[in-house]
Coordinates of C-alpha atoms in Angstrom, one line a residue:
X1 CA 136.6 52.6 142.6
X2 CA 132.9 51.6 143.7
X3 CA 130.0 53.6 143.9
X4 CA 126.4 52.7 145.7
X5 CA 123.3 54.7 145.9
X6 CA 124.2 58.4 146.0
X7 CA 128.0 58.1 147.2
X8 CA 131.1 57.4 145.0
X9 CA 133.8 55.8 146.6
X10 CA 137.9 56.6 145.2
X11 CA 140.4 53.9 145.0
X12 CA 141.8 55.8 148.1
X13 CA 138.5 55.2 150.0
X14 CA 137.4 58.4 150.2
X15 CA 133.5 59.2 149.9
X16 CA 131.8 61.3 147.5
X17 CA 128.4 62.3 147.5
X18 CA 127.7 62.7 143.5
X19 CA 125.8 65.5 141.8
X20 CA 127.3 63.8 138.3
X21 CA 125.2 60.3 138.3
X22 CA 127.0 59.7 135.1
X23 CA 126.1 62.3 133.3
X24 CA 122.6 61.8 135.0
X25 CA 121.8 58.2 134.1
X26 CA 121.7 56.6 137.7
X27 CA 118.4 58.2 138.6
X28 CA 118.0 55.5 141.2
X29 CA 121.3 55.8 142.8
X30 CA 124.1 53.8 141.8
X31 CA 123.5 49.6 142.4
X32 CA 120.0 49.8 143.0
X33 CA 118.9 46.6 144.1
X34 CA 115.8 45.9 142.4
X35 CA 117.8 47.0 138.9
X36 CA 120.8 44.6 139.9
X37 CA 118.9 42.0 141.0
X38 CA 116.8 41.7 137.5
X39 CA 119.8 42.5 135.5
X40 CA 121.9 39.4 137.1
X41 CA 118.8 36.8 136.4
X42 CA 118.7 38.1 133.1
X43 CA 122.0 37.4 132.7
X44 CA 121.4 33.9 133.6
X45 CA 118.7 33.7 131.1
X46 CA 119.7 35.1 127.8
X47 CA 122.1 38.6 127.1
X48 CA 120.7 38.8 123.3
X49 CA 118.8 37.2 120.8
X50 CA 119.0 39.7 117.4
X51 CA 115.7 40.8 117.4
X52 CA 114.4 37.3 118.0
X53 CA 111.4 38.0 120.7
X54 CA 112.2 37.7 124.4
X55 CA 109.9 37.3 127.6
X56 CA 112.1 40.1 129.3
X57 CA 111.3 42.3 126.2
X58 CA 107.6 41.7 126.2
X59 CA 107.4 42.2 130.1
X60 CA 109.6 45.9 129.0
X61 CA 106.7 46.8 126.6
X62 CA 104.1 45.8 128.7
X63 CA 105.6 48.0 131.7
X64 CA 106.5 51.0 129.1
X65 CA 102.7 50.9 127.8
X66 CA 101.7 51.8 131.2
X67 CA 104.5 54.4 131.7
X68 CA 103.8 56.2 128.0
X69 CA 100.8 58.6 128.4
X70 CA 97.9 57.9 126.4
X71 CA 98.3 57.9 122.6
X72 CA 101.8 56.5 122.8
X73 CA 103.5 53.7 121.9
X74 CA 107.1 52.6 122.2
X75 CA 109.0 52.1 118.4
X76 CA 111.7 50.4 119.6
X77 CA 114.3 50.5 122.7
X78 CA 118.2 51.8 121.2
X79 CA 122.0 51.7 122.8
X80 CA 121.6 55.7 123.3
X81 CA 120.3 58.9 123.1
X82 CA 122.2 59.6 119.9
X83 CA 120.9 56.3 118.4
X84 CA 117.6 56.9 119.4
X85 CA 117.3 60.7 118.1
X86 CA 118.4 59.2 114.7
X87 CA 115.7 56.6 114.8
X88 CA 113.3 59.7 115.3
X89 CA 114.2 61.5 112.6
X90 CA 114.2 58.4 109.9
X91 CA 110.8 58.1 111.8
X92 CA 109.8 61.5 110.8
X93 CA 111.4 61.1 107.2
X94 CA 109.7 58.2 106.1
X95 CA 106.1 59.8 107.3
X96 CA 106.4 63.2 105.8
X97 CA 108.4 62.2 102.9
X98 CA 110.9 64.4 103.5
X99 CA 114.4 64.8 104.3
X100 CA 115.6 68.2 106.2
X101 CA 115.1 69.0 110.0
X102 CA 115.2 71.9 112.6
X103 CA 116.9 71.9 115.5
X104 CA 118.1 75.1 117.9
X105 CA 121.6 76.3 118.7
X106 CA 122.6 74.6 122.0
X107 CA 120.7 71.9 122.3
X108 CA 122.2 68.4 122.7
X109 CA 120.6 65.7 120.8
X110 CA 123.6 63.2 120.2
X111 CA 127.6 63.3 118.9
X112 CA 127.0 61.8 115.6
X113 CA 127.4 63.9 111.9
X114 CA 123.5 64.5 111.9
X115 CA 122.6 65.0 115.5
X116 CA 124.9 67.1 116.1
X117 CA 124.8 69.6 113.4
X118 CA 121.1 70.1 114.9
X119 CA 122.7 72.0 117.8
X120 CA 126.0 72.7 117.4
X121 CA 128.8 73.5 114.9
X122 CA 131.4 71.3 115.2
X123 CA 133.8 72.7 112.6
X124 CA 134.0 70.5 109.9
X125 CA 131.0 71.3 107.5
X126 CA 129.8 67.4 108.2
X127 CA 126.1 68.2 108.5
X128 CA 123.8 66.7 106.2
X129 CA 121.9 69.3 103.6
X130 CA 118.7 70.3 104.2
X131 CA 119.4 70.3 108.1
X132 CA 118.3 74.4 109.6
X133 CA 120.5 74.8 113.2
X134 CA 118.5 78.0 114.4
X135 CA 119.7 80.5 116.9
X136 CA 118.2 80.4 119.8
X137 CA 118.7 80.7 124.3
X138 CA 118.7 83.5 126.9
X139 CA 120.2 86.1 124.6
X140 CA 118.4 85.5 121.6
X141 CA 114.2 87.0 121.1
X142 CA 111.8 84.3 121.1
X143 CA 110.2 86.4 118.2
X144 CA 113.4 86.2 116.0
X145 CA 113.8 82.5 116.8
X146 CA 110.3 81.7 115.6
X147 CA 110.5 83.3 112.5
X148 CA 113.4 81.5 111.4
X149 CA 112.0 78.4 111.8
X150 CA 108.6 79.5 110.1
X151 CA 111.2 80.3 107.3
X152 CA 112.5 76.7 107.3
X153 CA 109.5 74.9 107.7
X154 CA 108.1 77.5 104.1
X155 CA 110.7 75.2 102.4
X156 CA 108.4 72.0 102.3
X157 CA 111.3 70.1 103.1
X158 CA 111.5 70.0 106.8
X159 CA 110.4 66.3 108.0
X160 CA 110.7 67.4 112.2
X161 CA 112.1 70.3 114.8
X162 CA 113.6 68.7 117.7
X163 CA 113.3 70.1 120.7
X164 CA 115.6 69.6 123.9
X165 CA 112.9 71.4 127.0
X166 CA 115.5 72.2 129.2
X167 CA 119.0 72.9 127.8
X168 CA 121.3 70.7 129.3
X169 CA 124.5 71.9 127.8
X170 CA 123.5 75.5 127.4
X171 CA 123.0 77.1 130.5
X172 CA 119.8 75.4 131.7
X173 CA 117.6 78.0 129.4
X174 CA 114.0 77.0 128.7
X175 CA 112.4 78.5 126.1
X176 CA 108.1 80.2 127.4
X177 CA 105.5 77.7 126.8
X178 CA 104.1 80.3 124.6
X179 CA 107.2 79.5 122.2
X180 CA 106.4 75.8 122.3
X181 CA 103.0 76.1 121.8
X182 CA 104.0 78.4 118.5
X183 CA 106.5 76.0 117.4
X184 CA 103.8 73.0 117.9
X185 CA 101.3 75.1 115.6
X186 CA 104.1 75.9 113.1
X187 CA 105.0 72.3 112.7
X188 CA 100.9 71.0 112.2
X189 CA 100.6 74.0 109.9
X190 CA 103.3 72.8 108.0
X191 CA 103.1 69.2 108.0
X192 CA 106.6 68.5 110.2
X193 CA 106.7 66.4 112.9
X194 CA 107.3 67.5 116.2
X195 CA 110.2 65.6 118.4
X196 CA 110.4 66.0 122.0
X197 CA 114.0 65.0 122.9
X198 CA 113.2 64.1 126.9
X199 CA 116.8 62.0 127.1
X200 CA 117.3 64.4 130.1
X201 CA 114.7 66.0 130.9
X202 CA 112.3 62.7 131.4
X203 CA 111.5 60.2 133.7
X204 CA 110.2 63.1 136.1
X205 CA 113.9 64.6 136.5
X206 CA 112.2 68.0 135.7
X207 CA 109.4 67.3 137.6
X208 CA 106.7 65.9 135.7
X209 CA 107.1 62.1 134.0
X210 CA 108.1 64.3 130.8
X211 CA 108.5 68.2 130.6
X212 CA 106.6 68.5 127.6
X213 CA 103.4 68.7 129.3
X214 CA 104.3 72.1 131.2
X215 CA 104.4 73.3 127.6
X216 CA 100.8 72.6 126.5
X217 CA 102.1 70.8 123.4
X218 CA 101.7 66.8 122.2
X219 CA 104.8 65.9 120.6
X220 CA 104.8 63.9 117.8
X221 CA 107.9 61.5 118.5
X222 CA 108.8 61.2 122.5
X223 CA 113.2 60.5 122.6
X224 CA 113.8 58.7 126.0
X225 CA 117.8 57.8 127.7
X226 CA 120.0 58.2 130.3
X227 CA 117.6 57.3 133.4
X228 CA 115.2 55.1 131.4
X229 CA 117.7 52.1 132.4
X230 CA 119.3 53.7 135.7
X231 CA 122.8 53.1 133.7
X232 CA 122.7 50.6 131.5
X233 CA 123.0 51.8 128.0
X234 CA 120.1 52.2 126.7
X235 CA 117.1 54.5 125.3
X236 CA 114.0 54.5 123.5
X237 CA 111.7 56.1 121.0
X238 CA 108.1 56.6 121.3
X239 CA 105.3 57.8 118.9
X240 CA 102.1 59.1 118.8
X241 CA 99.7 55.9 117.8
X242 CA 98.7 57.0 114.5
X243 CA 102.1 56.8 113.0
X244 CA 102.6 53.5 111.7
X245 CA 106.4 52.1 112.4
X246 CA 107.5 50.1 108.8
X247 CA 110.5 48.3 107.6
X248 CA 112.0 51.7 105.4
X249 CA 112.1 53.4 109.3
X250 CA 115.2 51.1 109.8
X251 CA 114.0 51.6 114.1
X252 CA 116.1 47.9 114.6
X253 CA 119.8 47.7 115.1
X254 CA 122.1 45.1 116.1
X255 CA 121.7 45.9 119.9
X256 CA 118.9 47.4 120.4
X257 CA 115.3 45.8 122.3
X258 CA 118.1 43.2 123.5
X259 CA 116.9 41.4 126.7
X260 CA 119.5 43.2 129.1
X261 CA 118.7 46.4 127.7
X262 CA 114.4 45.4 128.4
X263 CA 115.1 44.2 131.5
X264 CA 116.8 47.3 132.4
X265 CA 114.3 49.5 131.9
X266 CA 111.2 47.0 132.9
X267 CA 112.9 47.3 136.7
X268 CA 114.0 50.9 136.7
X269 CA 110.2 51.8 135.8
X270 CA 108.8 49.2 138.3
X271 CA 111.2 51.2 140.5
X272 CA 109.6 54.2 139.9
X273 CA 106.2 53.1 140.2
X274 CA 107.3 52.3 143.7
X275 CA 108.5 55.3 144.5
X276 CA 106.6 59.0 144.7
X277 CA 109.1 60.6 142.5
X278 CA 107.4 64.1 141.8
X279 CA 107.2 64.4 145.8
X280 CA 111.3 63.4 145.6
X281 CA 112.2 65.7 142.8
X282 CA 109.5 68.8 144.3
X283 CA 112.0 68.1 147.7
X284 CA 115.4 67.9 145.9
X285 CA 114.3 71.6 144.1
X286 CA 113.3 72.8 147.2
X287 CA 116.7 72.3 148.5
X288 CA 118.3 73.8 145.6
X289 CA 116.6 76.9 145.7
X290 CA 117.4 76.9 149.4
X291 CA 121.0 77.6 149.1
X292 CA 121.6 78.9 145.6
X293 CA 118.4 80.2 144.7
X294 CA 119.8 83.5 145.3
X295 CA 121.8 83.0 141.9
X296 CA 118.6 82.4 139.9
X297 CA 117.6 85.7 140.7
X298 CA 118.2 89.1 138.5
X299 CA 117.8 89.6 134.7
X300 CA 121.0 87.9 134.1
X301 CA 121.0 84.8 136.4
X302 CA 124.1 82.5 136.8
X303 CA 121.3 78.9 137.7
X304 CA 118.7 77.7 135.8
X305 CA 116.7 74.9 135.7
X306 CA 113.8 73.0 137.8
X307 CA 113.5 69.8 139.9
X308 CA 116.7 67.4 140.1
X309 CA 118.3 69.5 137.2
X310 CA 120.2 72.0 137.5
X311 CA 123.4 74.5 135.7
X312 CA 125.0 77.5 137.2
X313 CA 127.4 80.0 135.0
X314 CA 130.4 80.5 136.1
X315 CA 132.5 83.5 134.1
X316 CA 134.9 81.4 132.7
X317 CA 135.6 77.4 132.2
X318 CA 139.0 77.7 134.6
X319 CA 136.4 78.8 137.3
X320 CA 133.9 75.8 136.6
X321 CA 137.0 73.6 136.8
X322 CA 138.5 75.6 140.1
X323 CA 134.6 75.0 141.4
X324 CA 134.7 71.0 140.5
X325 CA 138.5 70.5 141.9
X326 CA 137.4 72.6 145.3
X327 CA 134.4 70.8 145.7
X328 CA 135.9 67.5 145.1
X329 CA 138.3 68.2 148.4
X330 CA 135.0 68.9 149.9
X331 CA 133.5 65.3 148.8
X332 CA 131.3 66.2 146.2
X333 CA 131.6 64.9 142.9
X334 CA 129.6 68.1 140.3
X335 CA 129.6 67.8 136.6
X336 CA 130.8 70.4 134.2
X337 CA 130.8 71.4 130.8
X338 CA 133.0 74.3 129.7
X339 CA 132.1 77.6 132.3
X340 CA 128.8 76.1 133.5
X341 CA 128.4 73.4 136.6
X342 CA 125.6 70.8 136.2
X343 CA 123.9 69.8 139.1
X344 CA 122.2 65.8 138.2
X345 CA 121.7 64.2 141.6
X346 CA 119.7 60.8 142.0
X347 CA 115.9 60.8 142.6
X348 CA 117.0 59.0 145.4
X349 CA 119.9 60.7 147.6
X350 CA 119.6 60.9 150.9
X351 CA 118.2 64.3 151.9
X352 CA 120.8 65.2 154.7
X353 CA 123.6 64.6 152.4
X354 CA 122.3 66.6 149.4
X355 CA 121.8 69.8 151.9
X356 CA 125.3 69.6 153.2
X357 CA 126.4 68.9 149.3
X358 CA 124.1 71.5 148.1
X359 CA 125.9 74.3 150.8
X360 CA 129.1 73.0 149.9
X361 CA 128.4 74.1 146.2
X362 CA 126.9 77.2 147.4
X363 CA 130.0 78.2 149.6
X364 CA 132.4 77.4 146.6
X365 CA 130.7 79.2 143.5
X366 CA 130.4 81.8 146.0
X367 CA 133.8 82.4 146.5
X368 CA 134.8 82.1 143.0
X369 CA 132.3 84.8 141.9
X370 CA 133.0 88.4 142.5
X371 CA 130.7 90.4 144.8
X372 CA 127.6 91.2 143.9
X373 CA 126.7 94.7 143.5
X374 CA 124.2 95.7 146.2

């Protein structure tokens, strides 16, 4: 199997245009040159040095200070999303003194026993005390959701919410910036930190260079991933400038700020900076909307999201899997995640073969959904 720029190509030689990027994390396309090229010096330089400072990860930091808005700084670089979402909330402990957190039913933040029971219930009673999973999504009243983290947050223990903009696993739902802006006055009111988990949502995949700004809010602690190194494992934590990173924060680990990792994410930012990408991603909506912007409509729509991402509800998760099979004879490789299609193409993909892509999923969820009623 190979894959470069937006096409995957099968041990069979057949051609796929991909909607999956991996879960979303080659933003540039797959083999982007400019990432390549810096990772393969690199590799003839040093891989990893345990912490021990690196030109490639002072060149990262300098490039990342001009990519972090004003008033942040980067903590430290991790091996993922998970890894860094737990660096945020030891973070978040150590400056509030406290041990519990918030996070809201359907979220994604990371696999691990306390990232996970932010969002989801895995089954097994593994989450750590103190840790308030509050409903929330499409179905559930703003109102109601607000109050029950006020009720939390009354406890004195809450050290930070997290906060995932755009629901990545849950049906694309996006809470009103009204409930953001509430949630960012509950947590000052409080004294709880406020964590923006943009593993998905950043690095202007939503639109923006993060989606927190279409909220109105300043996050406290900024969680970065999954395009910040266009594939290469990594992520990265940022914070507001007036808390101070210490030892007790434990933000190191045994792979993380490694030179591969920094030089990673130094040339997928240079990349960037290159490159208009709010133009790309305004384009890549536009031809979203285009051909299946008819299912974002209604009270009950079966696609939400904005810019390069995307999930469409499908009634059950045989259809979803029927849709991915069905498109896959049609070339296109889609992500999925139980009844719901994910739709993560690269920043990058060639415009022609993301409309014929784009009416190829249109065609197929079509045909798997019964009629709508005029």
């Amino acid at each position: 199997m190979a894959a470069q720029d937006d096409v995957l190509y099968t041990s069979e030689g057949e051609a796929l245009t991909d909607l999956f990027t991996a879960h979303g994390t080659a933003w540039l396309g797959h083999g982007r040159r400019e990432v390549r090229d810096v990772l393969a010096r690199q590799l003839d330089a040093v891989w990893i040095t345990g912490g021990i400072p690196t030109p490639a990860v002072q060149a990262m930091r300098t490039r990342m200070a001009g990519f972090l808005p004003p008033g942040y700084v980067l903590a430290s670089l991790a091996s993922s999303g998970m890894e860094a979402n737990e660096q945020a909330l030891r973070i978040a402990r150590v400056t509030t003194g406290r041990n519990g957190a918030i996070g809201l039913a359907g979220a994604m933040h990371g696999k691990s026993a306390a990232t996970a029971s932010l969002a989801w219930d895995n089954g097994d009673g593994a989450g750590p005390p103190d840790f308030h999973r509050v409903a929330a999504g499409p179905d559930i009243d703003e109102d109601a959701t607000l109050a029950a983290i006020e009720e939390a947050l009354r406890t004195g223990e809450v050290a930070a919410v997290y906060i995932e903009p755009v629901h990545g696993t849950s049906f694309g739902w996006e809470a009103s910036r009204s409930f953001h802006q509430a949630v960012r006055a509950l947590t000052a009111r409080h004294g709880a930190l406020l964590v923006y988990d943009e593993v998905l949502t950043g690095c202007y995949r939503t639109g923006t260079r993060f989606r927190y700004t279409a909220h109105g809010v300043q996050p406290d602690i900024l969680v970065l991933g999954k395009a910040l190194g266009n594939g290469f494992p990594v992520a990265g934590v940022a914070v507001r400038s007036t808390i101070e990173i210490v030892p007790r924060m434990l933000v190191g680990s045994t792979f993380s700020n490694n030179a591969l990792a920094a030089a990673a994410v130094d040339a997928t930012l240079g990349c960037l900076e290159q490159l208009e990408p709010e133009a790309l991603v305004a384009g890549i909506g536009q031809t979203v909307l285009r051909h299946l912007g008819s299912l974002a409509e209604g009270a009950q729509p079966r696609m939400r999201g904005c810019g390069a991402m995307w999930v469409i509800a499908l009634d059950t998760a045989e259809q979803a899997l029927s849709c991915v099979m069905a498109l896959r004879e049609s070339g296109v490789c889609i992500g999925f995640h139980g009844r719901q299609l994910r739709l993560l193409p690269a920043l990058t993909i060639d415009p022609d073969r993301f409309d014929r892509a784009c009416a190829a999923v249109a065609a197929t969820v079509a045909a798997h959904l019964p009629p709508r009623r005029a």
